[in-house]
mmCIF file of C-alpha atoms and ligand atoms in Angstrom:
data_model
loop_
_atom_site.group_PDB
_atom_site.id
_atom_site.type_symbol
_atom_site.label_atom_id
_atom_site.label_comp_id
_atom_site.label_asym_id
_atom_site.label_seq_id
_atom_site.Cartn_x
_atom_site.Cartn_y
_atom_site.Cartn_z
ATOM 1 C CA MET A 14 299.506 -82.991 325.259
ATOM 2 C CA VAL A 15 296.825 -85.604 324.605
ATOM 3 C CA LEU A 16 295.330 -84.685 327.933
ATOM 4 C CA ILE A 17 295.243 -80.988 326.935
ATOM 5 C CA ILE A 18 293.546 -81.911 323.630
ATOM 6 C CA VAL A 19 290.983 -84.127 325.444
ATOM 7 C CA LEU A 20 290.332 -81.368 328.010
ATOM 8 C CA LEU A 21 289.921 -78.810 325.243
ATOM 9 C CA ALA A 22 287.594 -81.135 323.327
ATOM 10 C CA CYS A 23 285.534 -81.770 326.469
ATOM 11 C CA SER A 24 285.179 -78.117 327.339
ATOM 12 C CA THR A 25 284.233 -77.265 323.706
ATOM 13 C CA ALA A 26 281.626 -80.050 323.741
ATOM 14 C CA GLY A 27 280.291 -78.814 327.113
ATOM 15 C CA PHE A 28 280.097 -75.294 325.800
ATOM 16 C CA ALA A 29 278.291 -76.524 322.661
ATOM 17 C CA VAL A 30 275.768 -78.499 324.758
ATOM 18 C CA ALA A 31 275.148 -75.461 326.972
ATOM 19 C CA TRP A 32 274.739 -73.266 323.897
ATOM 20 C CA ILE A 33 272.292 -75.740 322.306
ATOM 21 C CA ARG A 34 270.325 -75.929 325.559
ATOM 22 C CA SER A 35 270.079 -72.168 325.848
ATOM 23 C CA ARG A 36 268.959 -71.928 322.177
ATOM 24 C CA ARG A 37 266.335 -74.551 322.813
ATOM 25 C CA ARG A 38 265.086 -72.668 325.868
ATOM 26 C CA ALA A 39 264.934 -69.463 323.806
ATOM 27 C CA MET A 40 263.031 -71.284 321.073
ATOM 28 C CA ASP A 41 260.678 -72.827 323.617
ATOM 29 C CA ARG A 42 260.082 -69.345 325.058
ATOM 30 C CA ALA A 43 259.421 -67.959 321.570
ATOM 31 C CA ILE A 44 257.008 -70.824 320.825
ATOM 32 C CA ALA A 45 255.260 -70.275 324.160
ATOM 33 C CA LEU A 46 254.967 -66.546 323.504
ATOM 34 C CA GLU A 47 253.673 -67.195 319.990
ATOM 35 C CA SER A 48 251.044 -69.649 321.239
ATOM 36 C CA LEU A 49 250.086 -67.200 324.008
ATOM 37 C CA ALA A 50 249.645 -64.490 321.366
ATOM 38 C CA ALA A 51 247.620 -66.900 319.222
ATOM 39 C CA THR A 52 245.459 -67.824 322.237
ATOM 40 C CA ARG A 53 244.941 -64.126 322.988
ATOM 41 C CA ASP A 54 244.046 -63.469 319.316
ATOM 42 C CA ARG A 55 241.626 -66.381 319.406
ATOM 43 C CA GLU A 56 240.123 -65.157 322.682
ATOM 44 C CA ARG A 57 239.844 -61.632 321.275
ATOM 45 C CA ALA A 58 238.168 -62.986 318.122
ATOM 46 C CA ASP A 59 235.904 -65.212 320.263
ATOM 47 C CA SER A 60 234.945 -62.303 322.465
ATOM 48 C CA ALA A 61 234.302 -60.106 319.387
ATOM 49 C CA VAL A 62 232.020 -62.840 317.992
ATOM 50 C CA THR A 63 230.354 -63.271 321.390
ATOM 51 C CA SER A 64 229.740 -59.561 321.764
ATOM 52 C CA GLN A 65 228.495 -59.465 318.141
ATOM 53 C CA ARG A 66 226.110 -62.314 318.999
ATOM 54 C CA LEU A 67 224.997 -60.659 322.212
ATOM 55 C CA SER A 68 224.316 -57.326 320.562
ATOM 56 C CA ALA A 69 222.477 -59.070 317.670
ATOM 57 C CA ALA A 70 220.348 -60.985 320.206
ATOM 58 C CA PHE A 71 219.696 -57.884 322.324
ATOM 59 C CA GLY A 72 219.010 -55.988 319.092
ATOM 60 C CA ILE A 73 216.002 -58.167 318.268
ATOM 61 C CA ALA A 74 214.859 -58.575 321.883
ATOM 62 C CA PRO A 75 211.283 -57.312 322.245
ATOM 63 C CA LEU A 76 212.296 -55.059 325.108
ATOM 64 C CA GLY A 77 214.635 -52.107 325.553
ATOM 65 C CA VAL A 78 218.022 -53.029 327.031
ATOM 66 C CA LEU A 79 220.484 -50.455 328.416
ATOM 67 C CA VAL A 80 223.816 -51.293 330.013
ATOM 68 C CA LEU A 81 225.625 -48.607 332.023
ATOM 69 C CA ASN A 82 229.066 -48.540 333.604
ATOM 70 C CA GLU A 83 229.630 -47.917 337.309
ATOM 71 C CA LEU A 84 229.474 -44.136 336.705
ATOM 72 C CA GLY A 85 226.092 -44.408 335.058
ATOM 73 C CA THR A 86 227.308 -43.770 331.489
ATOM 74 C CA VAL A 87 225.408 -45.751 328.832
ATOM 75 C CA VAL A 88 227.810 -48.237 327.220
ATOM 76 C CA PHE A 89 225.195 -50.221 325.323
ATOM 77 C CA ALA A 90 221.639 -49.533 324.195
ATOM 78 C CA ASN A 91 219.714 -51.805 321.835
ATOM 79 C CA GLU A 92 217.529 -50.418 319.064
ATOM 80 C CA HIS A 93 214.348 -50.903 321.063
ATOM 81 C CA ALA A 94 215.731 -48.759 323.916
ATOM 82 C CA ASP A 95 216.538 -45.920 321.507
ATOM 83 C CA GLN A 96 212.910 -44.844 321.280
ATOM 84 C CA PHE A 97 212.925 -44.128 325.012
ATOM 85 C CA VAL A 98 216.337 -42.589 325.600
ATOM 86 C CA ASN A 99 217.767 -41.328 322.341
ATOM 87 C CA GLY A 100 217.571 -37.528 322.391
ATOM 88 C CA LYS A 101 215.206 -36.309 319.687
ATOM 89 C CA GLN A 102 213.810 -39.757 318.774
ATOM 90 C CA GLY A 103 213.331 -40.690 322.414
ATOM 91 C CA HIS A 104 210.226 -40.065 324.426
ATOM 92 C CA ALA A 105 210.992 -37.208 326.825
ATOM 93 C CA VAL A 106 208.756 -38.478 329.650
ATOM 94 C CA ALA A 107 210.141 -42.004 329.370
ATOM 95 C CA GLU A 108 213.686 -40.681 329.343
ATOM 96 C CA THR A 109 213.105 -38.612 332.498
ATOM 97 C CA GLU A 110 211.455 -41.528 334.300
ATOM 98 C CA ILE A 111 214.220 -43.948 333.312
ATOM 99 C CA ALA A 112 216.849 -41.435 334.500
ATOM 100 C CA ALA A 113 214.994 -41.095 337.824
ATOM 101 C CA ALA A 114 214.813 -44.904 338.205
ATOM 102 C CA LEU A 115 218.559 -45.086 337.537
ATOM 103 C CA ASP A 116 219.322 -42.358 340.084
ATOM 104 C CA GLU A 117 217.468 -44.441 342.647
ATOM 105 C CA ALA A 118 219.339 -47.604 341.627
ATOM 106 C CA MET A 119 222.669 -45.751 342.003
ATOM 107 C CA ALA A 120 221.869 -44.356 345.443
ATOM 108 C CA PRO A 121 223.784 -46.046 348.278
ATOM 109 C CA GLY A 122 221.869 -48.880 349.931
ATOM 110 C CA SER A 123 219.423 -49.235 347.041
ATOM 111 C CA PRO A 124 218.125 -52.762 346.267
ATOM 112 C CA MET A 125 219.787 -54.891 343.569
ATOM 113 C CA VAL A 126 216.566 -54.878 341.513
ATOM 114 C CA ALA A 127 213.831 -52.249 341.321
ATOM 115 C CA ALA A 128 210.762 -52.032 339.096
ATOM 116 C CA THR A 129 208.372 -49.243 338.221
ATOM 117 C CA GLU A 130 205.659 -48.515 335.641
ATOM 118 C CA VAL A 131 205.545 -45.392 333.495
ATOM 119 C CA GLU A 132 202.440 -44.086 331.709
ATOM 120 C CA LEU A 133 202.938 -42.259 328.401
ATOM 121 C CA PHE A 134 200.361 -40.414 326.317
ATOM 122 C CA THR A 135 201.710 -40.622 322.768
ATOM 123 C CA PRO A 136 198.772 -39.594 322.014
ATOM 124 C CA THR A 137 197.423 -43.101 322.728
ATOM 125 C CA ARG A 138 198.076 -44.362 326.242
ATOM 126 C CA ARG A 139 201.147 -46.558 326.632
ATOM 127 C CA VAL A 140 202.427 -48.263 329.752
ATOM 128 C CA LEU A 141 206.112 -49.098 330.129
ATOM 129 C CA GLY A 142 207.629 -51.373 332.752
ATOM 130 C CA VAL A 143 211.115 -50.172 333.773
ATOM 131 C CA GLN A 144 213.384 -52.584 335.685
ATOM 132 C CA THR A 145 216.788 -51.485 336.982
ATOM 133 C CA HIS A 146 219.384 -54.045 338.063
ATOM 134 C CA ARG A 147 222.686 -53.387 339.839
ATOM 135 C CA LEU A 148 225.308 -55.677 338.281
ATOM 136 C CA ALA A 149 227.403 -57.860 340.594
ATOM 137 C CA ASP A 150 230.758 -56.535 341.923
ATOM 138 C CA GLY A 151 229.814 -52.919 341.176
ATOM 139 C CA ALA A 152 230.257 -53.552 337.431
ATOM 140 C CA GLY A 153 227.485 -51.115 336.564
ATOM 141 C CA TYR A 154 223.762 -51.255 335.862
ATOM 142 C CA ALA A 155 221.304 -52.835 333.433
ATOM 143 C CA VAL A 156 217.921 -51.351 332.605
ATOM 144 C CA PHE A 157 215.112 -53.281 330.873
ATOM 145 C CA VAL A 158 212.196 -51.356 329.396
ATOM 146 C CA GLU A 159 209.136 -53.419 328.428
ATOM 147 C CA ASP A 160 205.981 -52.225 326.662
ATOM 148 C CA LEU A 161 203.143 -53.420 328.916
ATOM 149 C CA THR A 162 200.345 -51.650 326.997
ATOM 150 C CA GLU A 163 198.848 -54.806 325.431
ATOM 151 C CA ARG A 164 199.070 -56.767 328.704
ATOM 152 C CA HIS A 165 197.279 -53.921 330.532
ATOM 153 C CA ARG A 166 194.632 -53.754 327.790
ATOM 154 C CA LEU A 167 193.940 -57.496 328.056
ATOM 155 C CA ASP A 168 193.818 -57.268 331.863
ATOM 156 C CA ASP A 169 191.271 -54.430 331.569
ATOM 157 C CA ILE A 170 189.161 -56.463 329.115
ATOM 158 C CA ARG A 171 189.273 -59.500 331.420
ATOM 159 C CA ARG A 172 188.339 -57.391 334.449
ATOM 160 C CA ASP A 173 185.448 -55.734 332.554
ATOM 161 C CA PHE A 174 184.285 -59.132 331.338
ATOM 162 C CA VAL A 175 184.213 -60.622 334.828
ATOM 163 C CA ALA A 176 182.387 -57.528 336.169
ATOM 164 C CA ASN A 177 179.845 -57.601 333.304
ATOM 165 C CA ALA A 178 179.312 -61.361 333.474
ATOM 166 C CA SER A 179 178.740 -61.190 337.244
ATOM 167 C CA HIS A 180 176.288 -58.339 336.757
ATOM 168 C CA GLU A 181 174.458 -60.221 333.986
ATOM 169 C CA LEU A 182 174.226 -63.357 336.136
ATOM 170 C CA LYS A 183 173.084 -61.415 339.164
ATOM 171 C CA THR A 184 170.017 -60.035 337.342
ATOM 172 C CA PRO A 185 168.241 -63.392 336.731
ATOM 173 C CA LEU A 186 169.504 -64.667 340.078
ATOM 174 C CA GLY A 187 167.920 -61.685 341.854
ATOM 175 C CA ALA A 188 164.681 -62.243 339.934
ATOM 176 C CA LEU A 189 164.720 -65.951 340.850
ATOM 177 C CA SER A 190 165.085 -65.192 344.521
ATOM 178 C CA VAL A 191 162.205 -62.650 344.496
ATOM 179 C CA LEU A 192 159.978 -65.016 342.470
ATOM 180 C CA ALA A 193 160.705 -67.929 344.814
ATOM 181 C CA GLU A 194 159.866 -65.793 347.852
ATOM 182 C CA THR A 195 156.593 -64.629 346.292
ATOM 183 C CA LEU A 196 155.752 -68.192 345.310
ATOM 184 C CA GLY A 197 156.211 -69.334 348.905
ATOM 185 C CA ALA A 198 153.852 -66.630 350.142
ATOM 186 C CA THR A 199 150.882 -67.347 347.854
ATOM 187 C CA ASP A 200 148.340 -70.183 347.686
ATOM 188 C CA ASP A 201 146.483 -68.888 344.659
ATOM 189 C CA PRO A 202 146.910 -71.581 341.946
ATOM 190 C CA ALA A 203 146.831 -69.093 339.017
ATOM 191 C CA THR A 204 149.508 -66.880 340.614
ATOM 192 C CA ARG A 205 151.611 -69.909 341.494
ATOM 193 C CA HIS A 206 151.371 -71.107 337.892
ATOM 194 C CA ARG A 207 152.419 -67.700 336.557
ATOM 195 C CA LEU A 208 155.305 -67.492 339.019
ATOM 196 C CA THR A 209 156.644 -70.959 338.189
ATOM 197 C CA ASP A 210 156.577 -70.038 334.499
ATOM 198 C CA ARG A 211 158.641 -66.953 335.245
ATOM 199 C CA ILE A 212 161.063 -68.936 337.394
ATOM 200 C CA ALA A 213 161.607 -71.354 334.500
ATOM 201 C CA GLU A 214 162.140 -68.389 332.154
ATOM 202 C CA GLN A 215 164.787 -66.800 334.425
ATOM 203 C CA ALA A 216 166.527 -70.146 334.903
ATOM 204 C CA GLN A 217 166.684 -70.554 331.120
ATOM 205 C CA ARG A 218 168.100 -67.057 330.795
ATOM 206 C CA MET A 219 170.865 -67.915 333.263
ATOM 207 C CA SER A 220 171.586 -71.163 331.521
ATOM 208 C CA ARG A 221 171.815 -69.403 328.107
ATOM 209 C CA LEU A 222 174.181 -66.854 329.576
ATOM 210 C CA ILE A 223 176.436 -69.518 331.076
ATOM 211 C CA ASP A 224 176.398 -71.445 327.774
ATOM 212 C CA ASP A 225 177.468 -68.308 325.886
ATOM 213 C CA ILE A 226 180.180 -67.466 328.422
ATOM 214 C CA LEU A 227 181.552 -71.002 328.108
ATOM 215 C CA ASP A 228 181.268 -70.852 324.310
ATOM 216 C CA LEU A 229 183.185 -67.578 324.222
ATOM 217 C CA ALA A 230 185.884 -68.980 326.529
ATOM 218 C CA LEU A 231 186.146 -72.034 324.267
ATOM 219 C CA VAL A 232 186.487 -70.098 321.003
ATOM 220 C CA GLU A 233 189.094 -67.888 322.665
ATOM 221 C CA SER A 234 191.211 -70.814 323.807
ATOM 222 C CA THR A 235 191.045 -73.513 321.136
ATOM 223 C CA SER A 236 190.554 -73.818 317.425
ATOM 224 C CA GLU A 237 190.887 -76.920 315.250
ATOM 225 C CA ARG A 238 192.183 -76.860 311.703
ATOM 226 C CA ALA A 239 190.651 -79.455 309.402
ATOM 227 C CA PRO A 240 188.784 -79.333 306.072
ATOM 228 C CA VAL A 241 185.182 -78.267 306.709
ATOM 229 C CA ALA A 242 182.387 -78.637 304.140
ATOM 230 C CA ILE A 243 180.349 -75.442 304.033
ATOM 231 C CA HIS A 244 177.075 -77.249 303.164
ATOM 232 C CA SER A 245 177.300 -79.207 306.450
ATOM 233 C CA VAL A 246 177.960 -75.996 308.439
ATOM 234 C CA ILE A 247 174.937 -74.370 306.810
ATOM 235 C CA SER A 248 172.579 -77.317 307.329
ATOM 236 C CA GLU A 249 173.652 -77.875 310.966
ATOM 237 C CA ALA A 250 173.299 -74.170 311.788
ATOM 238 C CA ALA A 251 169.829 -74.134 310.204
ATOM 239 C CA LYS A 252 168.878 -77.193 312.302
ATOM 240 C CA HIS A 253 169.970 -75.359 315.493
ATOM 241 C CA VAL A 254 167.609 -72.497 314.765
ATOM 242 C CA GLU A 255 164.611 -74.643 313.714
ATOM 243 C CA VAL A 256 162.777 -74.479 317.064
ATOM 244 C CA MET A 257 163.163 -70.710 317.346
ATOM 245 C CA SER A 258 162.172 -70.227 313.706
ATOM 246 C CA ASP A 259 158.931 -72.208 314.326
ATOM 247 C CA GLU A 260 158.212 -70.483 317.634
ATOM 248 C CA TYR A 261 158.645 -66.982 316.188
ATOM 249 C CA ASP A 262 157.105 -67.909 312.862
ATOM 250 C CA VAL A 263 160.101 -66.619 310.900
ATOM 251 C CA PRO A 264 161.119 -69.090 308.169
ATOM 252 C CA VAL A 265 164.766 -69.600 307.166
ATOM 253 C CA GLU A 266 165.376 -69.996 303.437
ATOM 254 C CA ILE A 267 168.624 -71.645 302.393
ATOM 255 C CA ALA A 268 169.934 -71.144 298.866
ATOM 256 C CA PRO A 269 171.487 -74.289 297.319
ATOM 257 C CA VAL A 270 175.155 -74.615 298.363
ATOM 258 C CA ASP A 271 177.924 -76.033 296.175
ATOM 259 C CA LEU A 272 178.846 -79.355 297.838
ATOM 260 C CA GLU A 273 182.507 -78.878 296.902
ATOM 261 C CA LEU A 274 182.822 -75.658 298.885
ATOM 262 C CA THR A 275 185.195 -76.076 301.850
ATOM 263 C CA VAL A 276 187.311 -74.033 304.224
ATOM 264 C CA VAL A 277 190.029 -75.098 306.637
ATOM 265 C CA GLY A 278 188.968 -74.568 310.209
ATOM 266 C CA ASP A 279 186.881 -75.665 313.139
ATOM 267 C CA HIS A 280 183.530 -77.202 312.168
ATOM 268 C CA ARG A 281 181.934 -76.744 315.611
ATOM 269 C CA GLN A 282 182.978 -73.090 315.825
ATOM 270 C CA LEU A 283 181.721 -72.292 312.323
ATOM 271 C CA VAL A 284 178.341 -73.893 313.081
ATOM 272 C CA SER A 285 178.160 -71.850 316.296
ATOM 273 C CA ALA A 286 178.944 -68.596 314.395
ATOM 274 C CA ILE A 287 176.351 -69.140 311.664
ATOM 275 C CA SER A 288 173.779 -70.316 314.246
ATOM 276 C CA ASN A 289 174.280 -67.107 316.228
ATOM 277 C CA LEU A 290 173.775 -64.975 313.108
ATOM 278 C CA LEU A 291 170.646 -66.952 312.186
ATOM 279 C CA GLU A 292 169.216 -66.716 315.715
ATOM 280 C CA ASN A 293 169.697 -62.955 315.698
ATOM 281 C CA ALA A 294 168.126 -62.658 312.251
ATOM 282 C CA VAL A 295 165.061 -64.643 313.422
ATOM 283 C CA LYS A 296 164.823 -62.791 316.773
ATOM 284 C CA TYR A 297 165.132 -59.313 315.323
ATOM 285 C CA THR A 298 162.682 -60.089 312.513
ATOM 286 C CA TYR A 299 160.191 -61.269 315.118
ATOM 287 C CA THR A 300 160.679 -58.169 317.291
ATOM 288 C CA ALA A 301 159.867 -55.942 314.300
ATOM 289 C CA GLY A 302 156.304 -57.040 315.125
ATOM 290 C CA ASP A 303 155.036 -57.265 311.523
ATOM 291 C CA ASP A 304 152.143 -59.656 310.944
ATOM 292 C CA VAL A 305 153.768 -61.127 307.880
ATOM 293 C CA ARG A 306 157.365 -62.001 308.657
ATOM 294 C CA ALA A 307 159.748 -62.029 305.733
ATOM 295 C CA PRO A 308 162.014 -65.079 305.695
ATOM 296 C CA VAL A 309 165.633 -64.972 306.790
ATOM 297 C CA GLU A 310 167.922 -65.820 303.879
ATOM 298 C CA LEU A 311 171.075 -67.878 304.203
ATOM 299 C CA ARG A 312 173.476 -68.367 301.306
ATOM 300 C CA ALA A 313 177.083 -69.305 300.628
ATOM 301 C CA TRP A 314 179.116 -69.087 297.448
ATOM 302 C CA ARG A 315 182.623 -69.063 296.126
ATOM 303 C CA ASP A 316 184.254 -65.767 295.233
ATOM 304 C CA ASP A 317 187.723 -66.342 293.697
ATOM 305 C CA ALA A 318 189.823 -67.804 296.516
ATOM 306 C CA SER A 319 187.227 -67.073 299.172
ATOM 307 C CA VAL A 320 184.006 -68.475 300.551
ATOM 308 C CA VAL A 321 181.289 -65.936 301.342
ATOM 309 C CA MET A 322 178.439 -66.715 303.745
ATOM 310 C CA GLU A 323 175.584 -64.282 304.101
ATOM 311 C CA VAL A 324 172.681 -64.063 306.543
ATOM 312 C CA GLU A 325 170.084 -61.508 305.503
ATOM 313 C CA ASP A 326 166.966 -60.498 307.392
ATOM 314 C CA HIS A 327 164.196 -57.961 306.938
ATOM 315 C CA GLY A 328 163.801 -57.167 310.611
ATOM 316 C CA ILE A 329 164.259 -54.114 312.813
ATOM 317 C CA GLY A 330 167.707 -53.177 311.459
ATOM 318 C CA ILE A 331 170.496 -51.397 313.364
ATOM 319 C CA SER A 332 171.154 -47.658 313.250
ATOM 320 C CA GLU A 333 174.541 -46.383 312.125
ATOM 321 C CA THR A 334 175.487 -45.113 315.583
ATOM 322 C CA HIS A 335 175.298 -48.629 317.067
ATOM 323 C CA LEU A 336 176.914 -50.559 314.212
ATOM 324 C CA PRO A 337 180.564 -50.062 315.321
ATOM 325 C CA ARG A 338 179.810 -51.468 318.787
ATOM 326 C CA ILE A 339 177.565 -54.486 318.204
ATOM 327 C CA PHE A 340 180.503 -56.966 318.231
ATOM 328 C CA GLU A 341 181.527 -55.908 321.754
ATOM 329 C CA ARG A 342 180.734 -58.283 324.604
ATOM 330 C CA PHE A 343 177.410 -57.545 326.320
ATOM 331 C CA TYR A 344 176.640 -54.643 323.981
ATOM 332 C CA ARG A 345 172.950 -54.414 323.118
ATOM 333 C CA VAL A 346 171.266 -51.779 321.011
ATOM 334 C CA ASP A 347 168.097 -51.931 323.088
ATOM 335 C CA PRO A 348 168.633 -53.846 326.353
ATOM 336 C CA ALA A 349 164.903 -53.934 327.231
ATOM 337 C CA ARG A 350 163.928 -55.388 323.858
ATOM 338 C CA THR A 351 166.818 -57.896 323.938
ATOM 339 C CA ARG A 352 165.781 -59.059 327.391
ATOM 340 C CA LYS A 353 162.395 -59.984 325.971
ATOM 341 C CA THR A 354 163.971 -62.227 323.332
ATOM 342 C CA GLY A 355 166.433 -63.680 325.851
ATOM 343 C CA GLY A 356 169.583 -62.252 324.238
ATOM 344 C CA THR A 357 172.822 -62.469 326.198
ATOM 345 C CA GLY A 358 174.765 -59.771 324.347
ATOM 346 C CA LEU A 359 177.528 -62.314 323.630
ATOM 347 C CA GLY A 360 176.352 -63.784 320.303
ATOM 348 C CA LEU A 361 178.172 -61.406 317.980
ATOM 349 C CA ALA A 362 181.309 -61.407 320.176
ATOM 350 C CA ILE A 363 181.428 -65.194 319.666
ATOM 351 C CA VAL A 364 180.883 -64.786 315.900
ATOM 352 C CA ARG A 365 183.660 -62.185 315.630
ATOM 353 C CA HIS A 366 186.079 -64.406 317.533
ATOM 354 C CA VAL A 367 185.331 -67.442 315.371
ATOM 355 C CA VAL A 368 185.912 -65.374 312.227
ATOM 356 C CA LEU A 369 189.207 -64.060 313.679
ATOM 357 C CA ASN A 370 190.267 -67.645 314.492
ATOM 358 C CA HIS A 371 189.768 -68.432 310.788
ATOM 359 C CA ASP A 372 191.662 -65.337 309.575
ATOM 360 C CA GLY A 373 188.461 -64.206 307.943
ATOM 361 C CA THR A 374 186.455 -60.989 307.895
ATOM 362 C CA ILE A 375 182.939 -60.093 308.935
ATOM 363 C CA ASP A 376 180.982 -57.043 307.941
ATOM 364 C CA VAL A 377 177.464 -55.841 308.352
ATOM 365 C CA GLU A 378 175.083 -53.651 306.368
ATOM 366 C CA SER A 379 171.923 -52.491 308.021
ATOM 367 C CA GLU A 380 169.135 -49.989 307.831
ATOM 368 C CA PRO A 381 166.618 -49.447 310.619
ATOM 369 C CA GLY A 382 163.198 -50.745 309.617
ATOM 370 C CA VAL A 383 164.574 -52.383 306.463
ATOM 371 C CA GLY A 384 166.858 -55.169 307.639
ATOM 372 C CA THR A 385 170.383 -56.418 308.206
ATOM 373 C CA THR A 386 172.921 -58.474 306.285
ATOM 374 C CA PHE A 387 175.953 -60.066 307.952
ATOM 375 C CA ARG A 388 178.688 -61.256 305.569
ATOM 376 C CA VAL A 389 181.473 -63.642 306.604
ATOM 377 C CA VAL A 390 184.396 -64.150 304.204
ATOM 378 C CA LEU A 391 186.853 -67.031 304.723
ATOM 379 C CA ALA A 392 189.709 -68.424 302.651
ATOM 380 C CA LEU A 393 188.624 -71.232 300.314
ATOM 381 C CA GLY A 394 189.990 -74.669 301.268
ATOM 382 C CA GLU A 395 190.786 -77.721 299.116
ATOM 383 C CA PRO A 396 187.688 -79.738 298.093
ATOM 384 C CA GLU A 397 187.058 -82.705 300.433
ATOM 385 C CA CYS A 398 188.111 -86.143 299.117
HETATM 386 P P1 ADP B 419 172.103 -60.514 321.780
HETATM 387 O O1 ADP B 419 172.215 -61.780 322.520
HETATM 388 O O2 ADP B 419 171.655 -59.378 322.627
HETATM 389 O O3 ADP B 419 171.352 -60.637 320.518
HETATM 390 P P2 ADP B 419 174.449 -60.154 320.134
HETATM 391 O O4 ADP B 419 175.860 -60.009 320.536
HETATM 392 O O5 ADP B 419 174.101 -61.328 319.308
HETATM 393 O O6 ADP B 419 173.620 -60.129 321.473
HETATM 394 O O7 ADP B 419 174.012 -58.846 319.372
HETATM 395 C C1 ADP B 419 174.335 -57.580 319.925
HETATM 396 C C2 ADP B 419 173.252 -56.580 319.583
HETATM 397 O O8 ADP B 419 173.263 -56.323 318.164
HETATM 398 C C3 ADP B 419 171.850 -57.085 319.867
HETATM 399 O O9 ADP B 419 171.479 -56.800 321.195
HETATM 400 C C4 ADP B 419 171.006 -56.316 318.877
HETATM 401 O O10 ADP B 419 170.705 -55.059 319.405
HETATM 402 C C5 ADP B 419 171.941 -56.119 317.685
HETATM 403 N N1 ADP B 419 171.703 -57.089 316.586
HETATM 404 C C6 ADP B 419 172.402 -58.203 316.315
HETATM 405 N N2 ADP B 419 171.936 -58.829 315.223
HETATM 406 C C7 ADP B 419 170.894 -58.088 314.779
HETATM 407 C C8 ADP B 419 169.983 -58.205 313.665
HETATM 408 N N3 ADP B 419 170.074 -59.207 312.790
HETATM 409 N N4 ADP B 419 169.066 -57.240 313.541
HETATM 410 C C9 ADP B 419 168.985 -56.215 314.401
HETATM 411 N N5 ADP B 419 169.804 -56.053 315.472
HETATM 412 C C10 ADP B 419 170.740 -56.975 315.654
#
C-alpha cells in the first residue's frame, strides 16, 4: 500500500515537473517571439528613420537623384530631379535625354556607369551632366543629374582669358623681335638710339601686362579681412600715381578724409583698386589733349553705414555704348589710343574684383568730352583703436 502511495506520489511529481518544464518552454518561446517582434519593430522604425534621413539628405542635395527598380520604374526622385522629369514642370528635352540615357543603361552588356552632357535652351543656355549607374545585383538603377552651366561658364572665361593674355603678350614680343632684328642690321647711331628706346617701351608694356595678370590672379584667389583706414588707402594710392601725374601734367587733388573712416578688408587690394582708378583718370585726362588739364579729384566720405570713394576726372569720357563692357578683361574703348598710354585692359577688371571681394558696389557716370566719375561703395567698419 505504502509502495503504491509512493509510486503514485512519484509519478504525480514527475508529471508536475514535466508540466512545469513544458510551461517554461512555452513561456521562453513566447518571450523569444516577443523579443523578435520588438527587434523587428525596432528595425522597421530604424529603417523608417534611415530612409527619412536619406530622403531628407537627397532632398537638399545640389543635384537631381533618381532611383529606379530593375524594371526601370522610378521609385524615388528628389525635389531637384523633379524639374527634369516631372511631367508638366519637367523640362521636355531633359526628360527625353534622361530616358534615352536610361534605355542605354538598361540594355544588355551596358557598362555599370555611363555619363553624358545635355544642352538645354531655357531660354538661357544650360548644360546638364547625366550619370546613370547600374546598381549591384540587378537591384535597379540610379541617375544623377548635375547642373554644369556655371562650371562651363567659368571654363569658357578661363579659356578666353588664356587666349587673350597670350595674344596680348605676343604683340609686344613680336615687336621686340622685329626691333631687335632691325637694331642688329643698322650702324646709324640715331636709329639705334630710337630703336633701343622702343625696345625698352615694349619691354615695359610686357612687364605691365604680366604685373596686371598676376594682380588679377591674386585678387581672384586671396583676400584678407582686417580693419583698413581709408585715409591710408587714399594717400598710398595717390603716391602710386605721383610719377604718372607729373609726367602727364595732370594733378590729383585729394579732399580731406575723416581719419576715423574704416572698412574691413584687404588694404593692399583696396590701394590697388583706387590706384587703378586714379591712373585711368590721369591717363584719359591726358589723352583728351587739352592744353590746360583739369585736376583729377579724389574724395571719400561716410554715408550712413557705408564708405563712398569717388574718383572724378574731366577727360575724354566714355560713351554709353561702351559703359556696360569696360569692366570686362581686356576690353578697351579705343585700343589704338590705349596702346599709346600703355593700358593693359585689365585695370577695371581688377577694380571690379576687389570691390566684389569686399561685398561692395562700383558704378560709373560718364559723358564723352566732359569726364568720368567712378564711385566705390563699401560697408563702414569699426573705427581703428
Ligand atoms: P586700360 O588699361 O586699357 O586702361 P582698363 O580696364 O583700366 O584698361 O579700362 C578699360 C577701358 O575703359 C579703357 O581702355 C578705356 O577705354 C576706358 N576707361 C577706363 N577709365 C576711363 C576714364 N577715366 N576715362 C575714359 N575712359 C576710361
